[in-house]
């Protein structure tokens, strides 16, 4: 693994482990002030003798939160490399713990390694749900969630150079020539699993998002049977499995 | 936590960049006598004549009854081989074989790139010396599973 990937991984791990501490702390503080009458849709806390069951779980949702957000890592890193990924999402609170999410993005990327030169650019789409594992009763957007997505991308691919190979008389792998193909429109389809956290920043309805997403490539429509080496929204040179880490900001719409 | 651990494992799984599959096949031949029995040559040298006119030795062996040689890449469409039997033999004491072909390229994998398949093979004994004739066994070569040519001495 390259140093940059290790660096990102450790920062993410560190923050991912410290977030639960932070969220717990906030939770205990807020549950103490149960008398406070908040303006948003709130429950009356009825204490049952044996276990405390949050009545809000069984109440019908009156107000559905809607979040819109965007990925930050992509646009920032596009200043340092030629990869240009942009991604935004809309999340709609369908049930108390379940959000329906639609994501849209555009990526331009390239693969120039091991004698290949491939460019790709195009949009990608994802749709799925997030299911919240932890709840902050006063702040419905915050917490840890897991989820899944169905995703696909239709993109334009340019195979500028591919290697023609042979094993020589000493059985060593050799390149004996090169070829290229004209640009073509191809597509790929994959599934994603999401593990993420959302934390409210300050007093404003702005949240920081962190997500880890393992992905499985399901199907690709290819050019001349060549594997799609660069897939917008999925990754490059990753074969059938990939994992990515996302950082972004989102905003709770004031409805 | 479980997701993070799975993440670490999957994140470090990079695609293999080593080619383990077979790629562009060689031309395989065997030596026979006029009765079609297998024949062993005491010594054999094979040079390939490259597109710039220079020669490159691609086989040097003794006690040999079969061999294989590369046909080259698609830009040539033909390859010329010089077969000879003593180290510094003059050109007049060499057998010259010319092979013409067309190619198609086929994707193997990211690590292996593309291979060439040879079609419409035509064998031509341009200058006979020890070789009597050539008996082609195929007109296409896509792998090295079969012998493609019998060389009759």
Short mmCIF file of C-alpha atoms in Angstrom, two decimals:
data_model
loop_
_atom_site.label_atom_id
_atom_site.label_comp_id
_atom_site.label_asym_id
_atom_site.label_seq_id
_atom_site.Cartn_x
_atom_site.Cartn_y
_atom_site.Cartn_z
CA UNK A 1 0.00 0.00 0.00
CA UNK A 2 1.14 3.49 -0.75
CA UNK A 3 1.95 5.94 2.02
CA UNK A 4 -0.97 8.23 1.18
CA UNK A 5 -3.45 5.36 1.49
CA UNK A 6 -2.01 4.31 4.84
CA UNK A 7 -2.21 7.90 6.03
CA UNK A 8 -5.90 8.23 5.06
CA UNK A 9 -6.67 4.85 6.58
CA UNK A 10 -5.15 5.72 9.94
CA UNK A 11 -6.83 9.09 10.18
CA UNK A 12 -10.16 7.48 9.34
CA UNK A 13 -9.62 4.71 11.87
CA UNK A 14 -8.72 7.20 14.55
CA UNK A 15 -11.74 9.35 13.93
CA UNK A 16 -14.03 6.36 13.52
CA UNK A 17 -13.03 5.10 16.93
CA UNK A 18 -13.27 8.45 18.67
CA UNK A 19 -16.66 9.37 17.25
CA UNK A 20 -18.58 6.87 19.40
CA UNK A 21 -17.05 8.38 22.51
CA UNK A 22 -18.16 11.81 21.40
CA UNK A 23 -21.68 10.70 20.50
CA UNK A 24 -22.16 8.85 23.77
CA UNK A 25 -21.07 11.84 25.71
CA UNK A 26 -23.61 14.04 23.98
CA UNK A 27 -26.34 11.44 24.46
CA UNK A 28 -25.97 11.20 28.22
CA UNK A 29 -25.91 14.93 28.56
CA UNK A 30 -29.10 15.44 26.62
CA UNK A 31 -31.14 12.67 28.16
CA UNK A 32 -30.85 14.48 31.46
CA UNK A 33 -32.78 17.48 30.23
CA UNK A 34 -36.01 15.67 29.46
CA UNK A 35 -38.21 18.51 30.62
CA UNK A 36 -37.04 20.80 27.89
CA UNK A 37 -39.69 21.37 25.32
CA UNK A 38 -38.09 21.40 21.93
CA UNK A 39 -39.82 22.80 18.86
CA UNK A 40 -39.23 19.92 16.47
CA UNK A 41 -41.32 16.74 16.57
CA UNK A 42 -40.76 15.39 20.06
CA UNK A 43 -42.14 12.62 22.18
CA UNK A 44 -43.56 12.69 25.69
CA UNK A 45 -41.33 10.51 27.75
CA UNK A 46 -43.44 7.88 29.50
CA UNK A 47 -41.35 5.89 31.88
CA UNK A 48 -42.32 2.27 32.02
CA UNK A 49 -41.43 0.31 35.08
CA UNK A 50 -39.16 -2.33 33.61
CA UNK A 51 -37.51 -0.97 30.52
CA UNK A 52 -37.43 2.39 28.91
CA UNK A 53 -38.74 2.15 25.42
CA UNK A 54 -38.52 5.29 23.37
CA UNK A 55 -42.10 5.92 22.32
CA UNK A 56 -40.80 7.88 19.38
CA UNK A 57 -39.91 4.57 17.73
CA UNK A 58 -43.55 3.65 17.47
CA UNK A 59 -44.92 7.08 16.73
CA UNK A 60 -45.62 7.98 13.16
CA UNK A 61 -43.20 10.43 11.69
CA UNK A 62 -44.73 13.83 11.32
CA UNK A 63 -41.70 15.57 9.98
CA UNK A 64 -39.25 13.93 7.59
CA UNK A 65 -35.71 15.20 7.66
CA UNK A 66 -34.08 15.82 4.35
CA UNK A 67 -30.33 16.14 3.99
CA UNK A 68 -28.30 17.19 1.03
CA UNK A 69 -24.58 16.75 1.02
CA UNK A 70 -21.45 16.49 -1.00
CA UNK A 71 -18.19 14.63 -0.84
CA UNK A 72 -15.19 16.77 0.11
CA UNK A 73 -12.20 14.53 -0.46
CA UNK A 74 -12.77 14.26 -4.20
CA UNK A 75 -12.86 17.93 -5.13
CA UNK A 76 -9.98 18.75 -2.78
CA UNK A 77 -7.74 15.96 -4.04
CA UNK A 78 -8.51 16.94 -7.62
CA UNK A 79 -6.18 19.88 -7.13
CA UNK A 80 -3.31 17.49 -6.51
CA UNK A 81 -3.94 14.86 -9.12
CA UNK A 82 -5.65 14.45 -12.45
CA UNK A 83 -8.47 12.45 -10.97
CA UNK A 84 -11.58 14.60 -10.83
CA UNK A 85 -14.44 13.08 -8.82
CA UNK A 86 -17.48 15.03 -7.72
CA UNK A 87 -20.30 13.56 -5.73
CA UNK A 88 -23.45 14.79 -4.03
CA UNK A 89 -26.38 13.11 -2.35
CA UNK A 90 -29.90 13.58 -1.09
CA UNK A 91 -31.13 11.63 1.93
CA UNK A 92 -34.78 11.50 2.82
CA UNK A 93 -35.94 10.21 6.17
CA UNK A 94 -38.47 7.56 5.35
CA UNK A 95 -38.96 6.04 8.78
CA UNK A 96 -37.48 7.06 12.05
CA UNK A 97 -34.31 5.09 11.54
CA UNK A 98 -34.34 4.63 7.83
CA UNK A 99 -33.23 7.12 5.23
CA UNK A 100 -33.65 6.69 1.51
CA UNK A 101 -30.56 7.97 -0.25
CA UNK A 102 -29.86 8.93 -3.84
CA UNK A 103 -26.33 9.82 -4.91
CA UNK A 104 -25.10 11.36 -8.08
CA UNK A 105 -21.61 12.11 -9.22
CA UNK A 106 -19.24 12.67 -12.09
CA UNK A 107 -15.69 11.43 -12.37
CA UNK A 108 -12.86 11.79 -14.80
CA UNK A 109 -9.93 9.45 -14.22
CA UNK A 110 -7.14 7.60 -15.97
CA UNK A 111 -5.05 4.45 -15.65
CA UNK A 112 -1.45 4.70 -16.88
CA UNK A 113 0.39 1.74 -15.45
CA UNK A 114 1.92 -1.54 -16.53
CA UNK A 115 1.91 -0.56 -20.20
CA UNK A 116 -1.75 0.48 -20.36
CA UNK A 117 -3.10 3.97 -20.97
CA UNK A 118 -6.83 4.28 -20.38
CA UNK A 119 -8.97 7.35 -19.70
CA UNK A 120 -12.56 7.34 -18.54
CA UNK A 121 -15.09 10.00 -17.77
CA UNK A 122 -18.76 9.94 -17.00
CA UNK A 123 -21.51 10.10 -14.42
CA UNK A 124 -22.44 7.54 -11.82
CA UNK A 125 -25.59 6.98 -9.77
CA UNK A 126 -26.34 5.19 -6.56
CA UNK A 127 -29.56 4.56 -4.68
CA UNK A 128 -30.15 2.80 -1.43
CA UNK A 129 -30.96 3.11 2.22
CA UNK A 130 -29.21 3.97 5.44
CA UNK A 131 -30.31 2.37 8.66
CA UNK A 132 -29.35 4.13 11.87
CA UNK A 133 -27.85 1.98 14.58
CA UNK A 134 -27.60 4.68 17.21
CA UNK A 135 -30.05 7.42 17.89
CA UNK A 136 -29.67 10.80 19.40
CA UNK A 137 -33.28 11.54 20.33
CA UNK A 138 -32.91 15.24 19.91
CA UNK A 139 -30.83 15.16 16.86
CA UNK A 140 -32.22 12.72 14.40
CA UNK A 141 -29.53 13.22 11.84
CA UNK A 142 -26.63 12.19 14.01
CA UNK A 143 -25.40 8.74 14.68
CA UNK A 144 -23.91 5.62 13.18
CA UNK A 145 -25.56 3.87 10.34
CA UNK A 146 -25.17 1.00 7.97
CA UNK A 147 -26.65 0.80 4.55
CA UNK A 148 -26.51 -0.53 1.06
CA UNK A 149 -26.53 0.88 -2.42
CA UNK A 150 -27.19 -0.26 -5.92
CA UNK A 151 -24.87 1.65 -8.21
CA UNK A 152 -24.00 2.03 -11.86
CA UNK A 153 -22.06 4.21 -14.20
CA UNK A 154 -22.32 4.90 -17.93
CA UNK A 155 -19.08 6.33 -19.15
CA UNK A 156 -16.88 7.04 -22.10
CA UNK A 157 -13.67 5.05 -22.19
CA UNK A 158 -10.58 5.66 -24.29
CA UNK A 159 -8.06 2.80 -24.48
CA UNK A 160 -5.10 4.75 -25.82
CA UNK A 161 -2.57 1.98 -25.40
CA UNK A 162 -2.70 -1.72 -24.60
CA UNK A 163 0.20 -4.21 -24.47
CA UNK A 164 0.59 -7.29 -26.72
CA UNK A 165 2.63 -9.85 -24.84
CA UNK A 166 4.54 -13.11 -25.13
CA UNK A 167 6.75 -15.26 -22.94
CA UNK A 168 10.25 -15.44 -24.45
CA UNK A 169 12.50 -18.49 -24.76
CA UNK A 170 13.66 -18.04 -21.13
CA UNK A 171 9.98 -17.97 -20.11
CA UNK A 172 10.14 -14.30 -19.20
CA UNK A 173 7.13 -12.10 -19.79
CA UNK A 174 7.72 -9.61 -22.63
CA UNK A 175 5.84 -6.88 -24.48
CA UNK A 176 6.06 -7.50 -28.22
CA UNK A 177 3.88 -4.62 -29.40
CA UNK A 178 1.10 -2.16 -28.62
CA UNK A 179 -2.34 -1.40 -29.92
CA UNK A 180 -5.17 1.01 -29.20
CA UNK A 181 -8.92 1.25 -29.59
CA UNK A 182 -11.17 4.17 -30.50
CA UNK A 183 -13.29 5.63 -27.72
CA UNK A 184 -16.37 3.70 -26.67
CA UNK A 185 -19.29 3.98 -24.29
CA UNK A 186 -19.33 1.26 -21.68
CA UNK A 187 -20.97 0.73 -18.32
CA UNK A 188 -20.55 -1.04 -15.01
CA UNK A 189 -22.93 -2.08 -12.25
CA UNK A 190 -22.05 -2.76 -8.64
CA UNK A 191 -23.34 -3.05 -5.08
CA UNK A 192 -22.06 -1.11 -2.13
CA UNK A 193 -22.30 -1.60 1.58
CA UNK A 194 -22.04 1.46 3.72
CA UNK A 195 -20.88 1.96 7.26
CA UNK A 196 -20.98 5.57 8.27
CA UNK A 197 -21.34 8.27 10.83
CA UNK A 198 -22.90 11.68 10.81
CA UNK A 199 -21.98 14.31 13.36
CA UNK A 200 -23.51 17.72 13.74
CA UNK A 201 -21.10 20.59 13.61
CA UNK A 202 -21.70 23.48 16.00
CA UNK A 203 -25.22 24.90 16.22
CA UNK A 204 -25.95 25.06 12.53
CA UNK A 205 -27.71 22.27 10.68
CA UNK A 206 -24.44 21.27 9.03
CA UNK A 207 -23.13 17.75 9.50
CA UNK A 208 -19.86 16.04 8.87
CA UNK A 209 -20.18 12.69 7.10
CA UNK A 210 -17.76 9.83 7.20
CA UNK A 211 -18.35 6.58 5.33
CA UNK A 212 -16.55 3.36 4.62
CA UNK A 213 -17.87 1.57 1.57
CA UNK A 214 -16.91 -1.94 0.51
CA UNK A 215 -18.06 -2.56 -3.06
CA UNK A 216 -18.66 -5.57 -5.25
CA UNK A 217 -18.65 -5.27 -9.02
CA UNK A 218 -21.56 -7.20 -10.48
CA UNK A 219 -21.52 -6.70 -14.22
CA UNK A 220 -19.72 -4.65 -16.84
CA UNK A 221 -20.58 -3.94 -20.42
CA UNK A 222 -17.15 -3.97 -22.03
CA UNK A 223 -15.34 -2.82 -25.15
CA UNK A 224 -13.73 -5.72 -27.07
CA UNK A 225 -13.99 -7.85 -23.90
CA UNK A 226 -11.43 -5.66 -22.14
CA UNK A 227 -12.17 -5.30 -18.43
CA UNK A 228 -13.26 -1.79 -17.53
CA UNK A 229 -10.11 -0.64 -15.80
CA UNK A 230 -11.35 2.78 -14.70
CA UNK A 231 -14.93 3.04 -13.44
CA UNK A 232 -16.33 6.40 -12.28
CA UNK A 233 -17.70 6.12 -8.75
CA UNK A 234 -16.17 2.67 -8.23
CA UNK A 235 -12.43 2.93 -8.61
CA UNK A 236 -9.61 2.09 -10.95
CA UNK A 237 -7.58 -1.06 -11.33
CA UNK A 238 -9.52 -2.69 -8.53
CA UNK A 239 -10.98 -5.84 -10.00
CA UNK A 240 -14.18 -7.19 -8.52
CA UNK A 241 -13.81 -5.76 -5.02
CA UNK A 242 -13.00 -2.34 -3.81
CA UNK A 243 -13.33 -0.26 -0.71
CA UNK A 244 -13.41 3.48 -0.45
CA UNK A 245 -13.55 6.06 2.29
CA UNK A 246 -15.62 9.19 2.02
CA UNK A 247 -15.60 12.46 3.89
CA UNK A 248 -18.22 15.08 3.21
CA UNK A 249 -20.50 17.75 4.53
CA UNK A 250 -24.24 17.79 4.50
CA UNK A 251 -26.94 20.26 5.27
CA UNK A 252 -30.32 19.60 6.86
CA UNK A 253 -33.03 21.31 4.88
CA UNK A 254 -35.25 23.47 7.06
CA UNK A 255 -38.70 22.10 6.38
CA UNK B 1 -15.77 -1.92 13.99
CA UNK B 2 -16.36 -5.01 11.88
CA UNK B 3 -16.80 -2.86 8.82
CA UNK B 4 -13.48 -1.15 9.49
CA UNK B 5 -11.67 -4.46 9.76
CA UNK B 6 -13.26 -5.75 6.57
CA UNK B 7 -12.30 -2.45 5.08
CA UNK B 8 -8.65 -2.86 5.99
CA UNK B 9 -8.55 -6.31 4.44
CA UNK B 10 -10.26 -5.31 1.22
CA UNK B 11 -8.32 -2.07 0.95
CA UNK B 12 -5.02 -3.85 0.91
CA UNK B 13 -6.16 -6.34 -1.70
CA UNK B 14 -4.64 -4.94 -4.84
CA UNK B 15 -5.22 -6.66 -8.13
CA UNK B 16 -2.44 -9.03 -9.11
CA UNK B 17 -0.09 -7.53 -11.66
CA UNK B 18 1.67 -10.77 -12.52
CA UNK B 19 0.64 -12.57 -15.68
CA UNK B 20 0.05 -16.25 -15.02
CA UNK B 21 -1.88 -17.16 -18.16
CA UNK B 22 -0.41 -18.19 -21.49
CA UNK B 23 0.03 -15.41 -24.02
CA UNK B 24 0.93 -15.22 -27.72
CA UNK B 25 1.72 -18.76 -28.91
CA UNK B 26 4.90 -19.93 -30.64
CA UNK B 27 5.00 -22.00 -33.84
CA UNK B 28 5.68 -25.65 -32.87
CA UNK B 29 7.36 -28.03 -35.29
CA UNK B 30 8.72 -31.58 -35.35
CA UNK B 31 11.29 -33.22 -37.60
CA UNK B 32 10.39 -36.28 -39.67
CA UNK B 33 12.02 -38.34 -42.38
CA UNK B 34 10.42 -39.21 -45.71
CA UNK B 35 8.63 -42.15 -44.04
CA UNK B 36 7.06 -39.75 -41.53
CA UNK B 37 9.06 -41.24 -38.64
CA UNK B 38 10.36 -38.93 -35.95
CA UNK B 39 13.87 -37.71 -36.69
CA UNK B 40 16.57 -36.42 -34.33
CA UNK B 41 19.00 -33.76 -35.55
CA UNK B 42 22.54 -33.79 -34.13
CA UNK B 43 22.76 -30.01 -34.08
CA UNK B 44 20.46 -27.19 -35.11
CA UNK B 45 20.71 -23.39 -35.17
CA UNK B 46 17.78 -21.16 -36.07
CA UNK B 47 18.07 -17.43 -36.80
CA UNK B 48 15.17 -15.07 -37.40
CA UNK B 49 15.61 -12.32 -39.97
CA UNK B 50 14.26 -9.14 -38.41
CA UNK B 51 12.46 -6.36 -40.25
CA UNK B 52 15.63 -4.23 -40.26
CA UNK B 53 17.56 -6.98 -42.08
CA UNK B 54 19.65 -8.14 -39.12
CA UNK B 55 19.61 -11.65 -37.77
CA UNK B 56 18.95 -12.86 -34.27
CA UNK B 57 19.66 -16.37 -33.08
CA UNK B 58 16.56 -17.85 -31.45
CA UNK B 59 17.48 -21.52 -31.12
CA UNK B 60 20.75 -23.38 -30.60
CA UNK B 61 20.54 -27.03 -29.65
CA UNK B 62 21.84 -30.54 -30.15
CA UNK B 63 20.02 -33.84 -30.18
CA UNK B 64 16.72 -32.25 -30.97
CA UNK B 65 13.57 -33.70 -32.56
CA UNK B 66 11.17 -30.76 -32.10
CA UNK B 67 11.18 -27.05 -31.30
CA UNK B 68 9.19 -23.81 -31.26
CA UNK B 69 9.85 -20.34 -32.59
CA UNK B 70 8.04 -16.98 -32.25
CA UNK B 71 6.28 -15.66 -35.33
CA UNK B 72 6.43 -11.97 -34.40
CA UNK B 73 3.90 -9.18 -34.12
CA UNK B 74 1.23 -8.12 -36.53
CA UNK B 75 3.04 -5.30 -38.27
CA UNK B 76 5.16 -7.73 -40.27
CA UNK B 77 2.66 -10.26 -41.57
CA UNK B 78 5.53 -12.61 -42.33
CA UNK B 79 8.67 -14.04 -40.73
CA UNK B 80 11.77 -15.59 -42.27
CA UNK B 81 13.83 -18.25 -40.48
CA UNK B 82 17.29 -19.58 -41.35
CA UNK B 83 17.91 -23.18 -40.27
CA UNK B 84 21.56 -24.36 -40.23
CA UNK B 85 23.58 -27.16 -38.76
CA UNK B 86 27.18 -26.00 -38.21
CA UNK B 87 28.26 -22.97 -36.27
CA UNK B 88 29.61 -20.67 -38.98
CA UNK B 89 27.76 -22.06 -41.95
CA UNK B 90 27.58 -19.72 -44.98
CA UNK B 91 24.15 -18.66 -46.20
CA UNK B 92 24.33 -21.09 -49.10
CA UNK B 93 24.35 -23.95 -46.57
CA UNK B 94 21.17 -22.88 -44.79
CA UNK B 95 17.51 -23.78 -45.23
CA UNK B 96 15.38 -20.64 -45.49
CA UNK B 97 11.74 -20.91 -44.43
CA UNK B 98 9.29 -18.07 -44.89
CA UNK B 99 5.96 -18.00 -43.02
CA UNK B 100 3.16 -15.58 -43.86
CA UNK B 101 0.16 -14.99 -41.63
CA UNK B 102 -2.55 -12.62 -40.52
CA UNK B 103 -3.25 -11.88 -36.88
CA UNK B 104 -6.10 -11.12 -34.53
CA UNK B 105 -5.55 -9.83 -31.02
CA UNK B 106 -7.42 -11.16 -28.03
CA UNK B 107 -7.68 -9.75 -24.51
CA UNK B 108 -6.39 -12.01 -21.73
CA UNK B 109 -6.37 -9.88 -18.56
CA UNK B 110 -5.09 -6.60 -17.24
CA UNK B 111 -1.84 -8.21 -16.11
CA UNK B 112 -1.31 -10.18 -19.33
CA UNK B 113 -2.59 -7.63 -21.82
CA UNK B 114 -3.44 -9.04 -25.25
CA UNK B 115 -2.20 -12.10 -27.13
CA UNK B 116 -1.97 -12.57 -30.87
CA UNK B 117 -3.62 -15.44 -32.70
CA UNK B 118 -2.21 -16.39 -36.10
CA UNK B 119 -4.41 -17.24 -39.10
CA UNK B 120 -4.05 -18.07 -42.78
CA UNK B 121 -0.60 -19.56 -42.22
CA UNK B 122 1.40 -20.22 -45.32
CA UNK B 123 4.77 -22.01 -45.21
CA UNK B 124 7.26 -21.52 -47.98
CA UNK B 125 10.64 -23.30 -48.34
CA UNK B 126 12.46 -20.42 -50.03
CA UNK B 127 15.85 -22.08 -50.17
CA UNK B 128 16.18 -25.80 -49.55
CA UNK B 129 19.46 -27.26 -48.30
CA UNK B 130 18.87 -30.22 -46.01
CA UNK B 131 15.12 -29.91 -45.77
CA UNK B 132 13.14 -31.77 -48.41
CA UNK B 133 9.69 -30.32 -47.80
CA UNK B 134 7.31 -28.81 -45.28
CA UNK B 135 4.04 -30.41 -44.15
CA UNK B 136 1.74 -27.92 -42.43
CA UNK B 137 -0.64 -29.41 -39.88
CA UNK B 138 -2.73 -26.28 -39.18
CA UNK B 139 -3.55 -22.93 -40.71
CA UNK B 140 -4.26 -21.24 -37.35
CA UNK B 141 -2.32 -21.04 -34.12
CA UNK B 142 -4.15 -19.95 -30.98
CA UNK B 143 -2.25 -21.94 -28.37
CA UNK B 144 0.66 -24.30 -27.99
CA UNK B 145 -1.33 -27.47 -27.48
CA UNK B 146 -0.52 -29.02 -30.88
CA UNK B 147 2.34 -29.27 -33.31
CA UNK B 148 1.76 -26.94 -36.26
CA UNK B 149 4.37 -28.13 -38.80
CA UNK B 150 6.31 -31.25 -39.81
CA UNK B 151 9.69 -30.51 -41.37
CA UNK B 152 10.73 -33.35 -43.69
CA UNK B 153 14.46 -34.08 -44.06
#
